[in-house]
XYZ file of C-alpha atoms in Angstrom:
631
model
C -0.199 36.907 -21.023
C 2.422 34.864 -22.894
C 1.636 31.429 -24.198
C 3.112 28.188 -22.887
C 6.891 27.787 -23.269
C 8.277 24.298 -23.783
C 10.176 23.414 -20.610
C 10.748 20.330 -18.468
C 11.867 19.387 -14.976
C 12.166 15.732 -16.015
C 15.292 13.863 -17.003
C 15.215 10.596 -18.927
C 16.096 8.860 -15.660
C 13.095 10.484 -13.948
C 10.816 9.131 -16.651
C 12.293 5.645 -16.406
C 11.751 5.657 -12.645
C 8.200 6.961 -13.048
C 7.232 4.290 -15.542
C 8.750 1.622 -13.302
C 6.843 2.933 -10.273
C 10.111 3.755 -8.491
C 10.101 7.568 -8.514
C 9.292 8.469 -4.924
C 9.940 12.230 -5.071
C 7.380 13.040 -7.745
C 6.283 16.157 -5.864
C 9.514 17.796 -7.023
C 8.560 17.227 -10.662
C 4.780 17.028 -11.129
C 2.376 19.788 -10.100
C 2.988 23.530 -10.294
C 6.374 25.047 -9.451
C 7.378 28.699 -9.333
C 10.530 29.038 -11.407
C 12.455 31.226 -13.834
C 13.171 30.372 -17.460
C 15.682 32.502 -19.423
C 15.290 35.351 -16.969
C 11.483 35.300 -16.995
C 9.558 34.411 -13.832
C 6.498 32.216 -14.011
C 5.228 28.728 -13.197
C 6.084 25.310 -14.571
C 3.147 22.893 -14.773
C 3.283 19.117 -15.210
C 0.444 16.605 -14.986
C 0.070 12.905 -15.762
C -2.831 12.337 -18.177
C -1.952 9.537 -20.630
C -5.453 9.258 -22.123
C -5.640 12.965 -22.942
C -5.944 14.425 -26.418
C -5.077 17.848 -24.963
C -4.446 19.412 -21.555
C -4.813 23.118 -20.842
C -4.119 25.104 -17.707
C -7.136 27.255 -16.917
C -7.254 29.807 -14.137
C -7.928 33.311 -13.002
C -4.930 34.460 -15.089
C -6.678 33.524 -18.373
C -10.339 33.851 -17.340
C -10.623 30.028 -17.195
C -10.351 29.820 -20.981
C -9.295 26.334 -22.118
C -7.867 27.497 -25.435
C -5.264 29.878 -24.027
C -2.563 27.762 -22.354
C -2.270 24.248 -23.717
C 0.537 22.094 -22.302
C 2.943 20.010 -24.396
C 2.805 16.236 -24.226
C 6.152 14.517 -23.748
C 7.507 12.417 -26.606
C 8.421 9.431 -24.404
C 4.933 7.896 -23.922
C 5.030 8.749 -20.211
C 1.626 10.455 -20.491
C 3.027 13.621 -18.881
C 1.931 17.034 -20.154
C 4.088 20.006 -19.200
C 5.139 23.564 -19.915
C 6.186 26.910 -18.470
C 3.726 29.816 -18.361
C 5.445 33.212 -17.889
C 3.954 35.633 -15.399
C 1.886 33.112 -13.423
C 2.677 33.977 -9.827
C 2.185 32.583 -6.326
C -1.458 32.463 -5.323
C -2.777 31.988 -8.856
C -5.877 29.783 -8.961
C -5.875 27.065 -11.593
C -7.167 23.683 -12.786
C -6.442 21.349 -15.678
C -8.946 21.165 -18.540
C -8.495 17.738 -20.081
C -9.886 16.607 -23.429
C -9.770 12.830 -23.438
C -9.167 10.421 -26.298
C -11.632 8.198 -24.473
C -15.061 8.913 -25.998
C -14.185 12.589 -26.483
C -14.771 13.263 -22.746
C -13.846 16.582 -21.138
C -12.810 16.781 -17.460
C -11.849 19.747 -15.304
C -9.530 18.709 -12.494
C -7.658 20.131 -9.538
C -3.932 19.420 -9.602
C -3.194 16.062 -7.883
C 0.144 17.515 -6.721
C -1.111 20.956 -5.673
C 0.584 22.260 -2.512
C -2.382 24.480 -1.585
C -6.078 24.507 -2.456
C -8.967 26.917 -2.326
C -11.025 26.732 0.824
C -13.980 24.366 0.366
C -16.547 24.441 -1.119
C -14.321 26.067 -3.780
C -12.162 23.535 -5.582
C -9.348 25.230 -7.515
C -5.653 24.584 -6.873
C -3.288 27.427 -6.006
C 0.235 27.960 -7.254
C 2.221 27.948 -4.026
C 5.535 27.428 -2.368
C 5.883 27.323 1.397
C 9.379 28.524 2.318
C 10.041 28.016 6.006
C 13.056 28.030 8.287
C 12.693 25.099 10.657
C 13.693 25.465 14.296
C 13.397 21.808 15.305
C 16.957 20.643 14.622
C 17.405 19.323 18.165
C 14.329 17.124 17.751
C 15.282 15.910 14.280
C 18.853 15.118 15.385
C 17.659 13.012 18.330
C 14.353 11.699 16.949
C 15.724 8.225 16.378
C 16.407 7.935 20.126
C 13.030 9.413 21.170
C 10.717 7.778 18.647
C 11.830 4.159 18.841
C 9.676 1.162 19.691
C 11.337 0.940 23.107
C 10.239 4.473 23.979
C 6.933 5.800 25.394
C 4.046 6.202 22.966
C 1.183 8.092 24.561
C -0.752 9.620 21.676
C -3.391 12.372 21.799
C -5.682 12.029 18.762
C -7.029 15.345 17.466
C -9.589 16.522 14.937
C -8.245 19.996 14.228
C -11.594 21.530 13.319
C -13.357 20.691 16.571
C -10.706 20.585 19.295
C -11.564 24.116 20.340
C -13.712 26.849 18.774
C -13.499 30.597 19.183
C -16.635 32.745 19.242
C -18.507 29.480 19.707
C -18.279 28.426 16.061
C -14.951 29.302 14.410
C -12.100 26.770 14.412
C -8.671 27.814 15.584
C -6.061 28.481 12.908
C -2.836 26.498 12.592
C -1.006 29.427 14.181
C -3.445 29.620 17.084
C -3.129 25.881 17.591
C 0.664 26.275 17.554
C 0.136 28.137 20.811
C -2.927 26.661 22.508
C -2.899 23.031 21.343
C 0.865 22.595 21.653
C 0.899 23.966 25.192
C -2.078 21.827 26.201
C -0.603 18.571 24.856
C 2.671 19.415 26.584
C 0.903 20.204 29.872
C -1.025 16.922 29.715
C 2.212 15.003 29.200
C 1.437 13.172 25.955
C 4.481 12.076 23.963
C 2.804 12.363 20.540
C -0.100 14.038 18.843
C -1.984 12.383 15.984
C -4.001 14.477 13.555
C -6.985 13.072 11.740
C -6.349 13.827 8.051
C -5.011 17.308 7.357
C -4.803 16.735 3.590
C -7.382 18.790 1.666
C -10.866 17.317 1.607
C -14.122 18.766 0.276
C -16.719 17.320 2.660
C -16.640 18.156 6.368
C -18.716 15.140 7.511
C -16.009 12.837 6.090
C -13.741 14.146 8.931
C -10.977 14.373 6.318
C -10.968 10.740 5.226
C -12.204 11.560 1.674
C -9.155 13.340 0.271
C -8.896 15.347 -2.950
C -5.636 17.238 -2.252
C -3.081 14.675 -1.119
C -0.155 17.133 -1.088
C -1.941 20.131 0.465
C -2.709 20.801 4.130
C -6.338 21.859 4.280
C -6.789 25.592 3.777
C -9.545 25.644 6.428
C -7.024 26.595 9.112
C -4.402 28.602 7.234
C -1.512 28.343 4.807
C 0.852 25.402 4.311
C 3.683 27.259 6.013
C 1.389 27.836 9.009
C 0.973 24.081 9.346
C 4.773 23.800 9.336
C 4.824 26.205 12.283
C 2.422 23.919 14.156
C 4.591 20.831 13.580
C 7.718 22.806 14.449
C 6.265 24.016 17.769
C 5.363 20.462 18.765
C 8.914 19.364 18.024
C 10.348 22.214 20.060
C 8.376 20.835 23.014
C 9.705 17.327 22.359
C 6.363 16.019 21.070
C 6.146 13.795 17.973
C 3.591 14.402 15.224
C 1.687 11.557 13.527
C -0.614 12.121 10.548
C -3.528 9.949 9.491
C -2.852 8.912 5.894
C -5.501 7.465 3.563
C -4.122 5.404 0.648
C -7.128 3.072 0.817
C -9.725 5.077 -1.131
C -10.630 8.523 -2.490
C -13.909 10.307 -3.332
C -15.613 10.592 -6.710
C -15.851 14.402 -6.566
C -15.712 15.897 -10.055
C -12.513 17.864 -9.394
C -10.695 14.947 -7.714
C -8.667 11.968 -8.892
C -11.577 9.893 -10.165
C -11.805 9.368 -13.930
C -9.027 11.932 -14.122
C -8.227 12.020 -17.823
C -11.454 10.421 -18.985
C -10.093 6.998 -18.057
C -9.664 4.960 -14.877
C -6.269 6.497 -14.193
C -5.854 6.326 -10.410
C -8.691 3.896 -9.589
C -8.811 0.228 -10.518
C -10.897 -0.184 -13.704
C -12.700 -3.300 -12.407
C -15.557 -2.057 -10.204
C -15.137 -5.128 -8.002
C -11.691 -3.847 -7.071
C -12.010 -0.148 -7.797
C -15.110 0.861 -5.826
C -15.695 0.779 -2.086
C -19.336 -0.046 -1.258
C -19.113 1.129 2.383
C -17.763 4.595 1.697
C -19.087 5.087 -1.856
C -15.553 5.906 -2.919
C -12.913 4.730 -5.390
C -10.015 2.389 -4.654
C -6.510 3.016 -5.978
C -5.090 0.699 -8.624
C -2.158 -0.641 -6.578
C -0.902 -2.671 -9.516
C -0.262 0.378 -11.701
C 3.330 1.571 -11.369
C 2.601 5.275 -11.673
C -0.138 5.085 -9.006
C 2.230 3.350 -6.585
C 4.785 6.090 -7.238
C 2.106 8.736 -6.571
C 1.148 7.199 -3.218
C 4.666 6.457 -1.969
C 5.745 9.951 -3.053
C 2.862 11.284 -0.992
C 3.902 9.366 2.131
C 7.455 10.628 1.712
C 6.272 14.186 1.026
C 4.833 14.617 4.538
C 7.880 13.069 6.182
C 10.225 15.184 4.060
C 8.544 18.552 3.595
C 6.658 18.714 6.906
C 9.055 16.842 9.234
C 6.268 14.477 10.280
C 7.358 11.650 12.596
C 4.848 8.966 11.710
C 1.961 7.948 9.474
C -1.072 6.110 10.814
C -2.381 4.297 7.748
C -6.169 4.246 7.634
C -8.378 1.272 6.746
C -5.558 -1.187 6.044
C -7.956 -4.145 6.390
C -9.983 -2.850 3.440
C -6.811 -2.899 1.338
C -5.705 -6.411 2.281
C -8.784 -8.354 1.224
C -10.523 -8.502 -2.147
C -13.781 -9.538 -0.466
C -13.733 -6.807 2.179
C -17.364 -5.696 2.676
C -18.441 -7.654 -0.409
C -20.878 -10.508 -0.856
C -20.290 -13.660 -2.881
C -20.194 -12.804 -6.560
C -19.058 -9.222 -5.870
C -15.358 -10.059 -5.842
C -12.886 -12.179 -7.760
C -10.142 -14.325 -6.150
C -6.477 -13.639 -6.827
C -4.220 -15.855 -8.946
C -3.887 -18.299 -6.051
C -7.632 -18.575 -5.567
C -7.788 -16.751 -2.229
C -9.049 -13.355 -1.059
C -5.793 -11.458 -0.482
C -5.168 -8.356 -2.579
C -1.639 -9.194 -3.696
C -1.062 -5.826 -5.355
C -2.066 -3.922 -2.212
C 0.154 -6.165 -0.076
C 3.063 -5.482 -2.400
C 2.368 -1.744 -2.296
C 2.258 -1.601 1.528
C 5.502 -3.538 1.811
C 7.252 -1.262 -0.670
C 5.891 1.867 1.013
C 7.149 0.766 4.434
C 10.527 -0.265 3.111
C 10.985 3.057 1.354
C 9.938 5.358 4.207
C 11.997 3.518 6.825
C 15.028 3.534 4.522
C 14.618 7.245 3.785
C 13.954 8.700 7.259
C 15.516 7.925 10.609
C 13.295 7.588 13.625
C 9.878 7.541 11.931
C 7.094 4.999 12.497
C 4.173 3.742 10.438
C 1.087 2.502 12.265
C -1.585 0.300 10.713
C -5.273 0.619 11.502
C -5.926 -3.047 10.809
C -8.825 -4.879 12.414
C -8.381 -8.483 11.261
C -6.151 -11.382 12.287
C -3.859 -10.886 9.269
C -0.449 -12.100 10.418
C 2.804 -10.194 10.260
C 1.498 -6.629 9.963
C 4.399 -5.368 12.113
C 6.958 -7.953 11.041
C 9.805 -6.763 8.777
C 9.279 -7.204 5.067
C 12.358 -9.426 4.776
C 10.644 -11.829 7.185
C 7.482 -11.866 5.104
C 5.656 -9.143 7.055
C 4.063 -5.888 5.909
C 6.752 -3.809 7.602
C 4.655 -1.516 9.820
C 6.106 -0.273 13.099
C 2.859 -0.705 15.048
C -0.720 -1.869 14.644
C -3.868 -0.711 16.409
C -5.082 -3.390 18.857
C -8.739 -3.336 17.865
C -9.544 -6.554 19.727
C -8.308 -5.058 22.999
C -10.397 -1.936 22.424
C -13.579 -3.915 21.721
C -13.155 -6.356 24.626
C -12.234 -3.625 27.102
C -15.201 -1.411 26.293
C -17.545 -4.425 26.388
C -16.204 -5.366 29.811
C -16.408 -1.887 31.306
C -19.976 -1.230 30.228
C -21.168 -4.160 32.376
C -22.394 -3.640 35.916
C -19.552 -4.720 38.254
C -21.669 -7.515 39.736
C -21.503 -9.301 36.349
C -17.826 -8.632 35.595
C -16.543 -11.737 37.367
C -18.162 -13.847 34.647
C -16.365 -11.877 31.900
C -12.936 -11.428 33.433
C -11.469 -13.179 30.396
C -12.517 -10.127 28.302
C -9.849 -8.214 30.195
C -7.211 -10.949 30.321
C -7.638 -12.445 26.834
C -5.628 -9.711 25.111
C -2.476 -10.976 26.828
C -2.721 -14.274 24.969
C -1.849 -12.454 21.727
C -0.423 -9.125 22.948
C 3.058 -9.871 21.615
C 2.136 -11.319 18.223
C 2.360 -7.761 16.825
C 3.656 -4.399 18.043
C 0.310 -3.170 19.327
C -0.958 0.317 20.092
C -4.052 0.397 22.330
C -6.578 2.818 20.790
C -9.530 4.585 22.340
C -10.118 6.537 19.151
C -12.700 8.860 17.596
C -14.575 5.871 16.180
C -15.563 4.822 19.701
C -17.406 8.038 20.614
C -19.685 8.553 17.591
C -22.780 7.125 15.895
C -24.728 6.378 19.053
C -21.918 4.553 20.852
C -21.929 7.269 23.543
C -18.956 8.972 25.189
C -16.439 6.886 27.126
C -17.793 8.355 30.368
C -21.387 7.421 29.663
C -20.496 3.882 28.695
C -19.519 3.376 32.309
C -22.167 1.938 34.675
C -23.197 3.173 38.118
C -23.807 6.532 39.716
C -21.726 9.603 38.976
C -18.912 8.657 41.371
C -18.719 5.147 39.925
C -18.736 6.343 36.310
C -15.682 8.512 36.911
C -13.955 5.858 39.019
C -14.546 3.324 36.239
C -13.115 5.721 33.665
C -9.979 6.338 35.750
C -9.641 2.580 36.242
C -9.951 1.914 32.516
C -7.311 4.518 31.689
C -5.000 3.120 34.370
C -5.468 -0.389 33.007
C -4.701 0.900 29.476
C -1.497 2.669 30.525
C -0.189 -0.401 32.372
C -1.141 -2.905 29.647
C 1.750 -3.706 27.265
C 1.842 -1.552 24.124
C 1.547 2.084 23.134
C -1.584 4.120 23.946
C -3.881 6.417 21.987
C -6.678 8.544 23.436
C -9.069 10.684 21.407
C -9.473 14.302 22.473
C -12.082 14.902 25.154
C -11.561 11.531 26.773
C -8.825 13.029 28.930
C -11.337 15.148 30.871
C -14.372 12.889 30.663
C -16.298 14.548 27.833
C -19.901 13.631 28.596
C -21.447 13.896 25.122
C -20.527 12.096 21.922
C -18.005 13.802 19.675
C -19.590 16.205 17.179
C -17.207 17.423 14.464
C -19.219 20.652 14.139
C -18.754 21.659 17.778
C -15.946 22.374 20.169
C -15.112 19.949 22.938
C -17.002 20.754 26.160
C -14.131 22.572 27.847
C -16.487 24.110 30.407
C -16.702 20.698 32.096
C -13.150 21.026 33.390
C -14.360 23.470 36.053
C -16.028 20.535 37.847
C -14.023 18.328 40.208
C -14.872 14.984 38.644
C -13.822 16.140 35.179
C -10.699 17.966 36.323
C -9.913 14.830 38.347
C -9.842 12.758 35.155
C -7.573 15.377 33.616
C -5.182 15.190 36.586
C -5.205 11.395 36.426
C -4.222 11.445 32.749
C -1.397 13.902 33.502
C -0.084 11.574 36.208
C -0.523 8.458 34.068
C 1.523 10.101 31.315
C 4.147 11.096 33.870
C 4.207 7.541 35.259
C 4.448 6.019 31.770
C 7.329 8.245 30.701
C 9.284 7.925 33.958
C 9.036 4.140 34.412
C 11.064 2.180 31.839
C 9.229 -1.023 32.830
C 6.191 0.356 30.989
C 7.893 0.955 27.642
C 11.322 -0.667 27.264
C 9.780 -4.109 26.620
C 6.254 -3.051 25.733
C 6.325 -5.257 22.605
C 8.260 -8.116 24.205
C 6.761 -10.970 26.257
C 9.683 -10.613 28.675
C 8.131 -7.296 29.721
C 5.015 -8.851 31.268
C 4.246 -11.487 33.890
C 0.938 -12.470 35.425
C 0.634 -12.699 39.197
C -3.079 -13.620 39.187
C -5.457 -13.480 36.235
C -8.291 -15.725 37.407
C -9.535 -14.269 40.705
C -13.164 -14.204 39.654
C -14.392 -14.133 43.249
C -12.915 -10.664 43.810
C -12.767 -9.589 40.125
C -9.160 -8.514 40.568
C -6.147 -8.979 38.303
C -2.496 -8.489 39.285
C 0.601 -8.512 37.118
C 4.201 -7.352 36.797
C 5.632 -5.010 34.152
C 9.351 -5.333 33.488
C 12.047 -3.256 31.837
C 15.719 -3.896 31.194
C 16.655 -3.303 34.849
C 14.888 -5.584 37.378
C 14.939 -2.699 39.856
C 12.425 -0.912 37.591
C 9.788 -3.668 37.867
C 6.246 -2.551 38.670
C 3.436 -4.418 40.455
C -0.055 -3.562 39.123
C -3.400 -4.456 40.734
C -6.819 -3.679 39.221
C -10.015 -3.940 41.286
C -12.953 -3.971 38.868
C -15.663 -3.744 41.549
C -16.861 -0.934 43.840
C -16.075 -3.158 46.858
C -12.785 -2.247 48.601
C -10.429 -5.196 49.143
C -8.721 -4.267 52.410
C -6.695 -7.418 53.110
C -5.886 -8.590 49.635
C -2.770 -10.746 49.520
C -0.535 -10.554 46.437
C 2.559 -12.636 45.803
C 5.629 -10.619 44.826
C 8.992 -11.706 43.401
C 11.259 -9.719 45.767
C 11.612 -8.895 49.449
C 12.242 -5.165 48.930
C 9.722 -2.549 50.045
C 7.020 -1.597 47.544
C 6.421 2.119 47.027
C 3.259 3.572 45.498
C 3.678 4.982 41.981
C 0.025 5.579 41.040
C -3.394 5.156 42.635
C -6.452 6.044 40.547
C -8.436 6.494 43.784
C -6.467 9.531 45.029
C -8.623 12.338 46.420
C -7.061 14.786 43.932
C -8.782 12.748 41.218
C -12.077 12.869 43.202
C -11.458 9.348 44.491
C -11.968 8.074 48.034
C -8.307 8.228 49.049
C -7.901 4.590 50.078
C -4.704 2.598 49.604
C -1.235 2.173 51.093
C 1.826 4.250 50.248
C 4.383 1.556 51.072
C 4.339 -2.163 51.841
C 7.008 -4.523 53.148
C 6.679 -8.108 51.870
C 6.308 -10.922 54.404
C 7.752 -14.409 53.895
C 4.315 -15.831 53.185
C 4.282 -17.779 49.901
C 1.471 -16.705 47.542
C 0.722 -16.784 43.822
C 3.795 -18.932 43.233
C 6.150 -16.440 44.902
C 8.039 -16.986 48.178
C 6.865 -13.698 49.674
C 3.743 -11.571 49.523
C 2.181 -8.293 50.600
C -1.248 -7.474 51.942
C -2.721 -4.712 49.818
C -5.636 -2.356 50.283
C -7.349 -2.186 46.910
C -9.636 0.853 46.677
C -13.004 0.537 44.915
C -12.905 0.604 41.105
C -9.214 1.326 41.042
C -5.796 0.525 39.696
C -2.772 0.790 41.961
C 0.837 0.602 40.779
C 3.856 -0.076 43.013
C 7.578 -0.129 42.352
């Protein structure tokens, strides 16, 4: 095979942008690209390795011989090595063999910009393009209207490898999921699906959060173009796609980004800032321009090349604080003497500014568990610029409350009501995520107290409370039918449970809650605005009942919500209401079709009896362990 031909995709302007950390389409330049030079077909390779003495492309085309195809280093001190190799075709396996100037070290690395990787445990990159004709133009043209913060956000969180197995052990492919998963999410009525990381990762027990191939959908389930089909099919059903994105850390695997060219290239060189003690992984050097360009290019890549509608950014809290998970003496304060990671803050702000400026109708969502202020405030107001933030406090307080026997709940009613004291300080999404059903925490169903009937009633009540609480919603797969065991990434969900009435009842309740959420503007138009919520009664400890109003732009859309957190029916429960018009039932978690008891009223006419600060009131029948919603 011919030797390397000098060739470049880079202009001087590209290099200037790269050095300044402002080149956010690096995937068009770095990596491997099928091309033609002077009538000869082959592949152009480019890799950033500034500490290298030499860089060779090794692969199955040259028997992995480092001396055969050495790249040319650019003259401009960019640290980029590049060249065109004739005859290297799509599907060729390759790596970079790097001889470092740093202590004469040799490394053998996968391509950081590879579009496709070998299936783990193999670690080579593959030369690939993924041509695809998208069929989601209707979605993309109207996404800005459908994906806004004043629109419904009911998210189904999915781990692709364990949602459903065939033959008892084999995961579905992207193409099979484009049929089965898409139709299921559509049938259940969710507005969005969120995938735990799809970027290539070597270690299954990491669930995808230890990434080595940031630009490659994992080959476990098919080809990159197959993943495009999956996204496309969701869009054709009007369902948005959110990807988990992990710019917070990366693994030390020998073929990955760590110690890439024999130096601390991607990771921070100071172990106090470059190593994560919890996850035994490396932390990006957010102050290095080229690393920022790599990460922001990666965020844009998925929005651009895969039409993704949102990025849920993992472990943001670990990025914000220099002392995160560290003891005294294990971290160093910033220039102002405090614990904020100024470089990471700057990176997150720039990332959010760039993606929102580049793509209409997308959202970024922060998994951030601290009281850091302004996560969802615009950057020009001093915020981080995220669209939404996971409401971890709500999740913790709610699960703590629901695990208690109802007889004790009156003493902890503030666990349920407290979230409304800060619900509008950020744009919150309420998560019941994968993290809550692993590591001995038990399934959502088996956190609930009582006998079988009460467990399921409690679960329906909790879901009803979540859907009527201000903010978006996220539910991890399996929760929607009352999965009884903890999530196990090696196994399929327990789909056989849906043949039983209690489990299918949960499924029907989730369908109806999604339908209610999407068809009642009072639940989403002002979900991040204090004008969208009003308490009726939040301190009825005697009955352990809360009542409130949800409001949209039109007062005629207002909803009255009542939650009874005990198994005792409240048959003559008076509730003050703001209007004299008849109340009509929208949702009752105690319906017999959900395996409830069937109590409750369909309509109620208010009487001129003042109550709860209102001039009129109704007498409700509150079923046991239930939420009822009236319009």
